[in-house]
Coordinates of C-alpha atoms and ligand atoms in Angstrom, one line a residue:
M1 CA -0.3 -0.1 -0.1
N2 CA 1.3 3.4 -1.0
W3 CA 1.2 5.8 2.0
H4 CA -0.3 8.3 -0.6
S5 CA -3.6 6.2 -1.3
R6 CA -6.2 5.8 1.8
Q7 CA -10.5 4.2 1.8
I8 CA -12.7 7.4 2.0
C9 CA -15.5 6.8 5.0
A10 CA -17.1 10.0 4.9
P11 CA -20.6 11.6 5.5
R12 CA -22.5 13.2 2.3
S13 CA -20.2 16.4 2.0
R14 CA -17.6 15.1 2.4
L15 CA -18.2 12.8 -0.1
I16 CA -19.2 15.3 -2.7
F17 CA -15.5 17.5 -1.3
F18 CA -13.8 14.3 -2.3
G19 CA -16.1 13.3 -5.6
T20 CA -15.6 16.7 -7.2
L21 CA -11.9 16.4 -6.5
I22 CA -11.4 12.9 -7.8
L23 CA -13.5 14.0 -10.8
A24 CA -11.4 17.1 -11.5
S25 CA -8.2 15.1 -10.1
L26 CA -8.6 12.7 -12.6
C27 CA -8.5 15.6 -15.3
A28 CA -6.5 17.8 -13.7
V29 CA -3.1 18.7 -14.8
P30 CA -0.5 15.8 -13.5
T31 CA 0.3 18.1 -10.3
I32 CA 3.3 17.3 -8.0
A33 CA 1.5 15.1 -6.4
Q34 CA 0.6 12.9 -9.2
Q35 CA 4.2 12.6 -10.2
P36 CA 6.2 9.6 -9.0
L37 CA 6.2 9.2 -5.9
N38 CA 7.9 9.6 -3.1
T39 CA 7.9 8.2 0.4
L40 CA 8.9 9.3 4.2
I41 CA 11.0 7.0 6.1
V42 CA 10.0 7.6 10.0
A43 CA 12.5 8.0 12.1
V44 CA 14.8 8.2 9.0
D45 CA 17.5 10.2 11.8
H46 CA 17.6 6.6 13.8
R47 CA 18.7 4.8 10.6
H48 CA 22.5 3.9 9.1
S49 CA 22.9 6.7 6.4
T50 CA 25.1 7.9 4.6
S51 CA 25.2 11.8 4.6
L52 CA 25.5 13.9 0.9
N53 CA 25.9 17.5 2.9
G54 CA 28.5 19.4 1.8
D55 CA 30.0 21.1 -1.0
W56 CA 27.8 20.7 -4.2
H57 CA 28.5 22.3 -7.2
Y58 CA 25.1 24.2 -8.7
L59 CA 24.6 26.2 -11.1
V60 CA 21.3 29.3 -11.9
D61 CA 19.2 29.4 -14.2
P62 CA 16.4 32.2 -14.0
I63 CA 14.2 31.5 -17.1
G64 CA 13.8 27.4 -16.4
R65 CA 14.5 26.6 -19.6
S66 CA 17.2 23.5 -18.7
L67 CA 13.7 21.8 -16.4
Y68 CA 10.4 22.9 -18.2
G69 CA 9.8 22.1 -21.7
P70 CA 7.6 24.9 -23.5
D71 CA 4.0 23.0 -21.9
G72 CA 5.6 23.5 -18.7
A73 CA 5.9 19.8 -18.3
V74 CA 10.0 18.4 -17.0
R75 CA 12.7 18.0 -19.6
D76 CA 14.9 14.4 -19.5
N77 CA 17.0 16.1 -21.6
G78 CA 18.0 18.8 -19.1
Y79 CA 20.8 19.1 -17.3
G80 CA 19.2 15.7 -15.3
L81 CA 21.5 14.1 -17.1
N82 CA 25.0 16.0 -16.4
E83 CA 26.9 15.5 -19.1
H84 CA 29.4 17.5 -20.5
P85 CA 30.0 20.4 -23.4
A86 CA 32.1 18.2 -26.2
L87 CA 35.5 20.2 -26.3
I88 CA 35.6 18.2 -30.3
G89 CA 33.7 17.0 -32.7
E90 CA 30.4 17.6 -32.7
R91 CA 28.2 19.8 -30.6
K92 CA 26.3 17.3 -28.2
G93 CA 24.1 18.0 -25.2
Q94 CA 23.3 21.6 -23.9
E95 CA 25.6 24.4 -22.6
Y96 CA 26.4 23.4 -19.1
D97 CA 29.1 21.6 -17.0
F98 CA 28.8 21.2 -13.3
S99 CA 32.2 19.7 -13.3
N100 CA 33.8 23.6 -12.7
A101 CA 30.7 25.2 -12.1
P102 CA 31.1 27.1 -8.1
I103 CA 30.5 25.1 -4.8
I104 CA 27.6 25.7 -2.2
K105 CA 26.6 24.2 1.1
V106 CA 24.1 21.4 1.8
P107 CA 22.1 22.3 4.1
G108 CA 21.7 24.9 3.3
D109 CA 19.2 27.7 1.3
W110 CA 21.4 29.9 -1.3
N111 CA 20.2 33.0 -1.2
T112 CA 22.5 33.9 2.4
Q113 CA 25.4 31.7 1.4
D114 CA 26.3 34.2 -1.9
P115 CA 25.6 38.0 -2.2
K116 CA 24.2 37.2 -6.3
L117 CA 21.6 34.8 -4.5
F118 CA 20.0 36.9 -1.6
R119 CA 16.6 37.9 -3.2
Y120 CA 16.9 35.1 -5.8
E121 CA 13.3 33.3 -6.8
G122 CA 14.0 30.6 -9.2
V123 CA 15.3 27.7 -10.5
L124 CA 18.7 27.0 -9.2
W125 CA 20.7 22.9 -9.8
Y126 CA 22.7 21.5 -7.8
Q127 CA 25.0 18.6 -8.6
R128 CA 27.1 16.3 -6.8
D129 CA 29.4 12.8 -7.0
F130 CA 29.4 10.0 -4.4
D131 CA 30.7 6.4 -3.6
F132 CA 28.5 3.8 -3.0
Q133 CA 29.1 0.3 -3.2
P134 CA 25.6 -1.8 -4.0
K135 CA 24.9 -4.8 -1.1
P136 CA 23.0 -7.8 -1.5
E137 CA 19.5 -8.0 -0.5
M138 CA 19.6 -4.1 0.7
R139 CA 17.4 -0.9 -1.5
A140 CA 18.4 2.4 -0.8
F141 CA 16.9 5.6 -0.7
L142 CA 17.6 9.0 -1.5
H143 CA 16.9 11.0 1.8
I144 CA 16.0 15.1 1.3
G145 CA 15.1 17.1 4.8
A146 CA 13.1 19.6 2.8
A147 CA 13.8 21.4 -0.5
N148 CA 12.0 24.6 -1.0
Y149 CA 9.3 25.3 -3.2
R150 CA 9.3 22.2 -5.9
S151 CA 12.0 20.0 -6.2
Y152 CA 13.3 17.2 -9.7
V153 CA 16.0 14.4 -8.3
W154 CA 18.3 12.8 -10.9
V155 CA 20.3 9.6 -9.7
N156 CA 23.5 8.7 -12.6
Q157 CA 20.9 10.4 -15.6
K158 CA 17.3 8.6 -14.1
R159 CA 14.6 10.7 -13.0
I160 CA 13.8 9.5 -9.7
C161 CA 11.2 11.4 -8.2
D162 CA 9.8 15.0 -7.5
H163 CA 8.6 16.7 -4.2
E164 CA 6.2 19.8 -3.9
G165 CA 6.7 21.8 0.0
G166 CA 9.1 23.2 1.0
F167 CA 9.5 22.0 4.6
T168 CA 8.4 19.0 4.8
P169 CA 11.0 15.5 4.2
F170 CA 11.0 12.9 1.0
D171 CA 12.8 10.1 0.5
C172 CA 13.8 8.4 -3.0
E173 CA 14.0 4.9 -3.9
V174 CA 17.5 5.0 -5.9
T175 CA 18.1 1.0 -5.6
A176 CA 17.8 0.6 -9.4
A177 CA 19.8 3.9 -10.6
L178 CA 22.5 2.9 -8.4
H179 CA 25.8 1.4 -9.4
S180 CA 29.4 0.1 -8.2
G181 CA 31.9 2.7 -7.3
K182 CA 31.2 7.3 -8.5
N183 CA 27.5 7.4 -9.1
F184 CA 26.1 11.2 -9.3
V185 CA 22.5 13.3 -8.0
V186 CA 21.8 16.6 -9.4
I187 CA 18.6 17.8 -8.0
A188 CA 16.5 20.8 -9.6
V189 CA 14.6 23.3 -6.8
D190 CA 12.3 25.5 -8.4
S191 CA 11.5 28.4 -5.6
T192 CA 9.3 30.0 -7.6
R193 CA 6.9 31.4 -5.5
L194 CA 3.1 29.8 -6.9
V195 CA -0.3 31.1 -7.6
D196 CA -1.7 27.6 -6.2
G197 CA 1.5 26.6 -4.5
I198 CA 1.2 26.3 -0.1
P199 CA 1.7 28.8 0.8
S200 CA 0.7 30.5 -2.4
L201 CA 2.4 33.9 -3.5
V202 CA 2.2 36.1 -0.3
A203 CA 4.6 35.5 3.2
D204 CA 5.3 37.5 6.0
W205 CA 9.0 35.5 6.0
Y206 CA 11.7 35.3 3.3
N207 CA 11.8 32.3 0.9
Y208 CA 14.5 30.7 1.1
G209 CA 15.5 28.6 -1.6
G210 CA 17.4 25.2 -1.6
L211 CA 17.7 22.5 -0.1
T212 CA 17.5 23.8 3.1
R213 CA 17.9 20.6 5.3
D214 CA 19.8 17.4 5.7
V215 CA 20.6 15.2 2.4
S216 CA 22.3 11.4 2.7
L217 CA 21.3 8.2 1.1
V218 CA 19.7 5.5 3.8
E219 CA 20.2 2.1 3.2
V220 CA 17.7 -1.2 3.9
P221 CA 17.0 -4.8 4.0
K222 CA 14.4 -5.5 1.0
A223 CA 11.5 -5.9 4.0
F224 CA 12.1 -2.8 6.0
V225 CA 9.7 -0.7 8.2
D226 CA 9.3 2.8 7.0
D227 CA 6.2 3.7 9.2
F228 CA 5.6 3.5 12.6
D229 CA 3.2 5.2 16.1
V230 CA 3.7 3.6 19.7
H231 CA 1.9 6.0 22.0
L232 CA 0.1 5.7 25.7
K233 CA -3.0 4.8 25.4
P234 CA -4.9 8.0 25.8
V235 CA -7.4 8.7 28.9
T236 CA -6.5 5.2 30.3
M237 CA -2.8 5.7 30.0
D238 CA -2.8 1.8 31.1
G239 CA -0.6 0.4 27.7
L240 CA 1.5 1.1 24.8
A241 CA -0.7 0.6 21.7
G242 CA -0.1 1.7 17.8
Y243 CA 1.4 -0.3 14.6
V244 CA 4.4 -0.7 12.7
H245 CA 3.6 -1.1 8.8
V246 CA 7.0 -3.0 6.9
D247 CA 7.2 -2.7 3.2
A248 CA 7.5 -5.2 0.9
A249 CA 6.4 -7.6 4.2
T250 CA 5.0 -10.6 3.2
E251 CA 1.7 -11.2 5.2
G252 CA 1.7 -12.8 8.6
M253 CA 6.3 -11.3 9.2
P254 CA 6.9 -11.2 12.9
V255 CA 7.4 -7.5 14.2
T256 CA 8.8 -7.4 17.3
I257 CA 8.4 -4.2 19.6
R258 CA 10.5 -3.9 22.6
I259 CA 11.5 -0.7 24.8
P260 CA 13.8 -3.1 27.5
E261 CA 14.1 0.3 30.1
A262 CA 10.4 -0.7 30.6
G263 CA 10.9 -4.6 30.2
L264 CA 8.3 -4.3 27.3
V265 CA 8.3 -6.5 24.4
D266 CA 5.5 -8.4 21.9
T267 CA 4.9 -10.0 18.5
V268 CA 2.8 -9.2 16.3
K269 CA 2.4 -10.4 12.8
T270 CA 1.7 -7.9 9.8
D271 CA -1.4 -8.4 7.6
A272 CA -1.7 -9.0 4.0
N273 CA -0.9 -4.9 3.7
G274 CA 2.2 -5.1 5.8
R275 CA 0.5 -3.8 8.7
A276 CA 0.9 -5.0 12.5
D277 CA -1.0 -3.6 15.0
F278 CA -0.4 -4.1 18.4
D279 CA -1.7 -3.4 22.4
I280 CA 1.4 -3.9 25.0
P281 CA -0.4 -3.4 28.9
A282 CA 1.8 -0.9 30.7
R283 CA 1.5 0.5 33.8
N284 CA 4.7 1.7 35.4
L285 CA 5.8 4.4 32.5
S286 CA 7.5 6.9 33.7
L287 CA 5.0 9.8 31.7
W288 CA 7.2 12.9 29.3
S289 CA 6.2 15.9 30.2
P290 CA 7.7 19.3 31.0
E291 CA 8.9 18.8 34.3
S292 CA 10.1 15.2 33.3
P293 CA 10.4 15.0 29.2
R294 CA 11.6 11.4 30.0
L295 CA 12.2 9.0 26.5
Y296 CA 12.1 5.2 26.4
K297 CA 14.6 3.7 23.7
V298 CA 12.2 1.9 21.1
Q299 CA 13.2 -0.9 19.4
I300 CA 11.9 -2.3 16.1
E301 CA 12.5 -5.5 14.6
A302 CA 11.2 -6.5 11.3
G303 CA 12.8 -9.6 8.8
E304 CA 16.3 -8.3 9.1
D305 CA 15.3 -4.7 9.3
R306 CA 16.4 -3.4 13.1
V307 CA 14.7 0.3 13.6
S308 CA 14.9 2.8 17.1
D309 CA 14.0 5.3 18.3
D310 CA 13.8 7.2 20.5
I311 CA 10.0 8.0 22.8
G312 CA 7.5 9.7 24.7
F313 CA 4.9 8.5 26.3
R314 CA 1.9 11.2 27.3
D315 CA -1.8 11.9 26.5
I316 CA -2.9 15.4 25.8
R317 CA -6.3 16.0 25.2
V318 CA -8.9 17.8 25.8
D319 CA -12.0 18.5 28.6
G320 CA -14.1 21.4 28.0
T321 CA -12.2 24.3 27.9
L322 CA -9.6 22.8 29.9
I323 CA -6.3 21.0 27.9
L324 CA -5.0 17.7 30.1
L325 CA -1.8 17.1 29.5
N326 CA -1.2 13.3 31.4
G327 CA -4.5 13.8 32.6
K328 CA -4.0 17.0 35.2
P329 CA -4.5 20.6 33.1
V330 CA -1.6 22.6 32.1
F331 CA -1.2 26.3 30.3
L332 CA 1.0 26.8 27.8
R333 CA 3.4 29.5 28.4
G334 CA 4.9 30.2 24.7
V335 CA 5.9 31.9 22.3
N336 CA 6.5 31.8 18.2
A337 CA 8.9 31.0 16.0
H338 CA 10.2 31.1 12.5
A339 CA 13.1 28.3 11.3
E340 CA 15.8 31.7 10.8
A341 CA 19.6 30.6 12.5
V342 CA 20.0 33.2 15.1
G343 CA 22.8 35.6 14.3
R344 CA 24.2 34.9 10.7
S345 CA 20.3 34.6 9.6
G346 CA 19.3 31.9 6.6
R347 CA 17.0 28.8 7.8
V348 CA 18.3 27.0 10.8
N349 CA 20.0 23.5 9.4
S350 CA 22.0 22.7 12.2
D351 CA 22.4 21.8 15.9
K352 CA 23.8 25.6 17.4
D353 CA 21.3 26.5 15.2
V354 CA 18.7 24.6 17.0
E355 CA 20.9 24.8 20.4
T356 CA 20.1 29.2 20.4
I357 CA 16.5 28.8 20.0
F358 CA 15.9 26.6 22.7
G359 CA 18.6 28.6 24.8
F360 CA 16.2 31.2 24.2
L361 CA 12.9 29.6 25.1
K362 CA 14.6 28.1 28.7
D363 CA 15.8 31.2 29.1
L364 CA 11.9 32.4 28.9
H365 CA 10.9 30.1 31.0
A366 CA 8.9 29.1 28.5
N367 CA 6.9 25.4 27.9
F368 CA 5.7 26.3 25.0
V369 CA 6.4 26.5 21.5
R370 CA 4.7 27.2 18.1
L371 CA 6.8 26.2 15.3
C372 CA 5.2 29.1 12.4
H373 CA 3.9 28.4 10.4
Y374 CA 6.1 25.6 8.9
P375 CA 7.0 21.9 9.6
H376 CA 10.6 23.3 11.3
D377 CA 14.0 21.0 11.2
E378 CA 13.3 17.5 12.8
R379 CA 16.4 18.5 14.7
M380 CA 13.7 21.5 17.1
E381 CA 11.2 18.6 17.5
R382 CA 14.4 16.4 18.7
M383 CA 14.9 18.9 21.2
A384 CA 11.6 19.5 22.7
D385 CA 11.1 16.3 23.1
R386 CA 14.5 16.2 25.2
E387 CA 14.1 19.8 26.9
G388 CA 10.4 19.7 27.7
I389 CA 8.8 21.9 25.4
M390 CA 5.4 21.2 23.9
V391 CA 4.9 22.2 20.1
W392 CA 2.4 23.5 17.6
S393 CA 3.2 22.2 13.9
E394 CA 1.6 23.4 11.4
I395 CA 1.4 22.9 7.7
P396 CA 1.6 26.7 5.7
I397 CA -1.7 27.3 4.5
W398 CA -0.7 31.0 5.3
Q399 CA -3.8 33.4 4.7
H400 CA -5.3 33.3 0.8
I401 CA -4.3 30.4 -0.8
S402 CA -6.4 28.2 -3.8
Y403 CA -8.8 26.3 -1.5
D404 CA -11.1 26.1 -4.6
K405 CA -9.1 24.1 -6.0
P406 CA -8.5 20.5 -5.8
N407 CA -5.1 20.2 -7.1
V408 CA -4.2 22.8 -4.6
Y409 CA -6.0 20.1 -1.9
V410 CA -4.3 17.2 -2.7
K411 CA -1.1 19.5 -2.0
A412 CA -2.5 20.6 1.3
D413 CA -3.4 16.8 2.4
A414 CA 0.3 15.4 1.0
M415 CA 1.9 18.0 3.4
L416 CA -0.9 17.1 6.4
H417 CA 0.6 13.6 5.9
E418 CA 4.1 14.6 6.0
M419 CA 4.1 16.4 8.4
I420 CA 2.4 13.9 10.7
R421 CA 4.4 10.9 9.4
R422 CA 7.5 12.5 10.4
D423 CA 7.0 13.9 13.6
R424 CA 4.0 10.9 14.9
D425 CA 6.9 9.6 17.2
K426 CA 7.1 13.4 18.7
A427 CA 5.9 13.5 22.2
S428 CA 6.2 17.1 22.5
V429 CA 4.0 17.6 19.1
I430 CA 1.1 17.6 21.0
L431 CA -0.4 20.1 18.5
W432 CA -1.0 19.9 15.0
S433 CA -2.5 23.3 12.9
V434 CA -4.1 23.2 9.6
A435 CA -3.6 27.1 9.1
N436 CA -3.2 30.5 9.6
E437 CA -5.4 33.6 9.7
T438 CA -7.7 32.6 6.4
P439 CA -10.4 34.4 5.7
D440 CA -13.7 33.4 6.7
N441 CA -15.6 31.9 3.6
S442 CA -17.0 28.7 2.6
T443 CA -14.8 27.3 0.5
R444 CA -12.0 27.8 2.4
T445 CA -13.4 26.4 5.8
E446 CA -14.9 23.6 4.1
F447 CA -11.5 23.4 2.8
L448 CA -9.5 23.6 6.6
K449 CA -12.2 21.5 7.7
N450 CA -11.8 17.8 5.5
L451 CA -8.0 18.9 7.2
V452 CA -9.2 18.5 10.4
V453 CA -10.8 15.3 9.8
E454 CA -8.5 13.9 7.7
A455 CA -5.5 15.5 11.0
H456 CA -7.7 13.1 13.2
R457 CA -8.1 9.9 10.9
L458 CA -4.1 9.9 10.7
D459 CA -3.3 11.0 13.8
S460 CA -6.4 10.3 17.1
T461 CA -4.1 10.8 19.2
R462 CA -3.1 14.8 18.9
L463 CA -5.3 18.2 19.5
V464 CA -6.4 19.7 16.2
T465 CA -6.4 23.4 15.6
A466 CA -6.1 26.4 13.6
A467 CA -4.8 30.2 14.6
L468 CA -8.0 32.4 13.9
L469 CA -7.8 35.7 12.3
Q470 CA -8.5 38.1 15.3
P471 CA -12.2 39.4 15.8
Q472 CA -12.8 42.5 14.3
S473 CA -16.5 43.0 15.8
P474 CA -17.3 47.2 15.7
G475 CA -17.1 47.7 20.0
D476 CA -15.4 47.2 22.6
T477 CA -16.5 43.4 23.0
K478 CA -15.1 41.1 20.0
I479 CA -16.8 38.6 19.3
L480 CA -15.2 35.1 17.4
T481 CA -17.4 34.4 15.1
D482 CA -15.5 31.5 12.5
P483 CA -17.7 28.6 11.7
L484 CA -13.8 26.6 11.6
A485 CA -13.9 27.2 15.4
Q486 CA -16.4 24.4 15.8
A487 CA -14.2 21.5 13.9
L488 CA -11.2 23.1 15.9
D489 CA -10.4 21.1 19.1
V490 CA -8.5 24.0 20.6
V491 CA -9.0 27.7 18.6
G492 CA -6.4 29.5 18.2
V493 CA -6.5 33.3 17.9
N494 CA -4.3 35.7 16.4
N495 CA -4.6 39.5 18.1
Y496 CA -2.7 42.6 17.3
V497 CA -5.2 45.0 19.9
G498 CA -2.5 47.9 20.4
W499 CA -0.7 47.3 17.7
Y500 CA -2.5 46.8 13.7
T501 CA -5.7 48.4 16.0
Y502 CA -5.8 50.6 19.1
T503 CA -3.5 51.9 21.3
P504 CA -2.2 49.9 24.2
P505 CA -3.6 51.2 26.5
Q506 CA -7.0 50.8 24.7
A507 CA -7.0 47.6 25.1
D508 CA -7.8 47.3 29.4
N509 CA -11.2 48.4 28.2
I510 CA -11.5 45.6 25.4
K511 CA -13.2 42.3 26.1
F512 CA -13.7 38.8 23.8
E513 CA -16.6 36.3 23.4
L514 CA -14.8 33.3 21.6
P515 CA -16.3 30.1 21.8
Q516 CA -15.9 28.0 24.6
K517 CA -13.3 25.7 24.0
P518 CA -9.1 26.2 25.3
I519 CA -7.8 29.3 24.0
I520 CA -4.3 29.9 22.9
I521 CA -3.6 33.3 21.9
S522 CA -1.4 32.1 19.0
E523 CA -0.1 35.9 18.4
F524 CA -0.6 39.2 19.7
G525 CA 3.0 41.8 19.0
A526 CA 4.5 44.9 18.6
E527 CA 7.4 46.1 16.3
A528 CA 10.4 47.5 18.3
K529 CA 13.9 48.0 17.0
A530 CA 16.4 47.3 19.1
G531 CA 18.1 49.5 20.9
N532 CA 15.6 52.4 20.1
H533 CA 14.1 53.6 22.9
G534 CA 11.6 56.6 23.4
P535 CA 8.7 57.1 25.2
K536 CA 6.4 54.3 25.8
D537 CA 3.6 55.7 23.4
Q538 CA 6.4 55.9 20.6
R539 CA 5.7 52.7 18.4
W540 CA 9.2 51.0 17.3
T541 CA 10.5 51.2 20.3
E542 CA 11.6 49.0 22.9
E543 CA 8.8 51.0 25.6
F544 CA 6.4 51.0 23.4
Q545 CA 6.0 47.3 22.8
L546 CA 6.4 46.6 26.2
D547 CA 3.2 48.6 27.2
F548 CA 2.1 46.8 24.5
Y549 CA 2.6 43.4 26.1
R550 CA 1.1 45.1 29.8
H551 CA -2.0 46.2 28.7
N552 CA -2.3 43.3 26.3
F553 CA -2.0 41.3 29.2
V554 CA -4.8 42.8 31.3
M555 CA -6.7 42.5 28.6
L556 CA -6.3 38.2 27.9
S557 CA -6.5 37.6 31.2
K558 CA -10.8 37.9 31.2
I559 CA -10.8 35.5 28.8
P560 CA -11.6 32.7 31.2
Q561 CA -10.9 29.7 28.7
I562 CA -7.3 31.0 28.2
R563 CA -5.2 27.7 28.2
G564 CA -2.0 29.1 26.7
F565 CA -0.3 32.1 24.9
A566 CA 2.2 32.8 22.0
P567 CA 3.8 36.5 21.5
W568 CA 4.1 37.2 18.5
V569 CA 7.5 36.7 17.8
L570 CA 10.8 34.7 19.9
V571 CA 13.2 36.5 17.4
D572 CA 12.8 39.5 14.7
F573 CA 13.3 37.9 11.4
R574 CA 13.8 38.3 7.4
S575 CA 10.6 39.4 5.3
P576 CA 10.3 40.8 2.2
T577 CA 6.7 43.3 3.2
R578 CA 8.7 44.8 6.1
N579 CA 10.4 47.7 4.1
I580 CA 10.5 50.6 6.5
P581 CA 14.3 51.7 6.4
L582 CA 15.9 51.9 9.7
L583 CA 13.2 50.8 11.9
Q584 CA 12.8 47.1 9.6
D585 CA 15.2 47.1 6.6
G586 CA 14.1 44.1 5.7
Y587 CA 12.9 42.4 9.3
N588 CA 9.6 42.2 11.0
R589 CA 10.8 43.3 14.4
K590 CA 7.8 41.9 16.1
G591 CA 10.7 39.5 18.1
L592 CA 11.4 40.2 22.4
I593 CA 15.0 39.4 20.8
S594 CA 16.6 41.1 17.7
E595 CA 17.7 38.9 14.8
D596 CA 21.4 39.3 16.0
G597 CA 20.4 38.0 19.9
K598 CA 19.9 40.9 22.6
N599 CA 16.8 40.7 24.0
K600 CA 14.4 43.7 24.0
E601 CA 12.5 44.9 27.3
A602 CA 9.7 43.1 26.6
F603 CA 11.5 40.0 26.5
D604 CA 13.0 40.4 30.5
F605 CA 9.2 41.2 30.9
I606 CA 7.5 37.8 29.5
Q607 CA 10.0 36.2 31.2
E608 CA 8.8 37.5 34.7
I609 CA 5.1 36.4 34.0
Y610 CA 6.7 32.8 32.4
K611 CA 8.8 32.1 35.8
D612 CA 6.3 33.3 38.1
G613 CA 4.1 31.0 35.9
S614 CA 0.3 32.2 38.4
F615 CA -0.4 33.5 35.4
G616 CA -3.0 31.6 34.0
K617 CA -3.0 28.4 36.6
A618 CA -5.5 26.3 35.1
E619 CA -7.8 26.3 37.1
Ligands
GCU1 C1 0.1 38.4 11.4 C2 1.3 36.7 10.7 C3 2.5 36.7 10.9 C4 3.2 37.7 10.9 C5 2.0 38.8 11.8 C6 2.7 40.2 11.7 O1 -0.8 37.4 12.6 O2 0.5 35.5 11.0 O3 3.1 35.2 10.2 O4 4.6 37.8 10.9 O5 0.7 38.4 11.5 O6 2.4 40.6 10.9 O7 3.7 40.2 12.3

């Protein structure tokens, strides 16, 4: 069963929605989702692999003629063939040559590696050689942690796979393309923003292009574990349940799940689809929580394959307006964070980048982080697991996308699947978010409600949310009427009272009428240029930003069902839409910390509130 296909059992409206979807997708232009399939190997970072990180040759093709034919389809005789110009005899092939091309680092966005590429959006070709010795009875997959935005892969001149989406991993089987000795891989990455893309043409973050995360070669036995789910049984919390999926398994293959530290072992058998479900009684597990982020080594054996993972076990659910972690009310003292490296800018792609961000989270006494607005490098969730920081993870449906286009739903669905499949094993991830600040109309609501249902179908052990637009109702009472809230387990509300509307002191008189569900203020913040000081009513000063938070906490403390905060944003970040010279200079300045790591006054204020921990103590 390839992981893209699934049974559809749904109420009538969903059937109509999917009916049109299938009809449309059958006759739609082949989108990436229908191109050569890639897969996603779970816990790939726990598998033996050969890193292909490092120096790659690159060639830029601003018009994309080396990649797309006149009909827009990918050419098979482009740079993917890695030919070399004929120096003698008749001219052959195209006029390019990777062997003498400049070098660029992988992982890494290209924008911050070469000033000429800083504002470049388009096609950039990557190429590198590598030695490989195929082993009998073994398969090989090319693992790409992320590539923004569309990517096309060739190995030894064979077209291998494509992928659309800049923030989730994909794995492509290359067993048949590899040979012993010298091999080469060519990857075209096209960072062009698309109206039918996700995100679409506009987003308030920098469109860093390239192979932004790790690239490696993963070798696995013929039949191997490509997906699994090991979770604490919700509510009863008296055992572990889940499944293991073995790719290319024969029916009845024994699968053993072993958790030595908990003295647990169980052997089950695969069904005709290679799936083996299990249910293991377990009463004495130490549950994962911010106070004690306990992880267990989980070992899975299937045939010749062995894979392990470090997994925490915890129960997260909603009870009325409360969020319960392991059965107890929890309050989320958080902040938003973009995946931008502090100090050097560019995409986060190393342990050091991640340690810096978590250092700030710890300083802030946060127990929660909203990784906005897209899945971050897997290192972030691994660190959150170890450090006991709860995570909100989101797919990049940011404000306006083509909600009316079935092929766009296919892309959103694929991104949701990839996000959940990659991080299902992360105890720290408690919330899946399907969108941010999207327009309240029926096409959008239907689109997102279907994603919410799909998220629950894929993972019944986590909460589903979205960040909704600040209610704009006139007067001092802001009433949230967005129908999407009904479908959510937890409602995120973005609020900029005191910055985009009103002044900070006016926030004291504002009241919110919000659904009787757990509410997270998923964004609130004001801009301040670090070191810019002045009277507290002067915008862009640290004093103004501090005053904004002082009044907002007063305003927000009146919301009885508030269960968490995520100030916008931890660190100033690059954005193409922020162009006030001397104040913004291409940065969104709502950070509590400047892009080079300096705390602003508001950081200390929120640090105090979070340290004290009294605010929002769940009643
Ligand atoms: C929006 C949006 C963010 C943006 C922020 C801002 O709410 O969700 O992506 O950066 O507001 O305007 O600063």
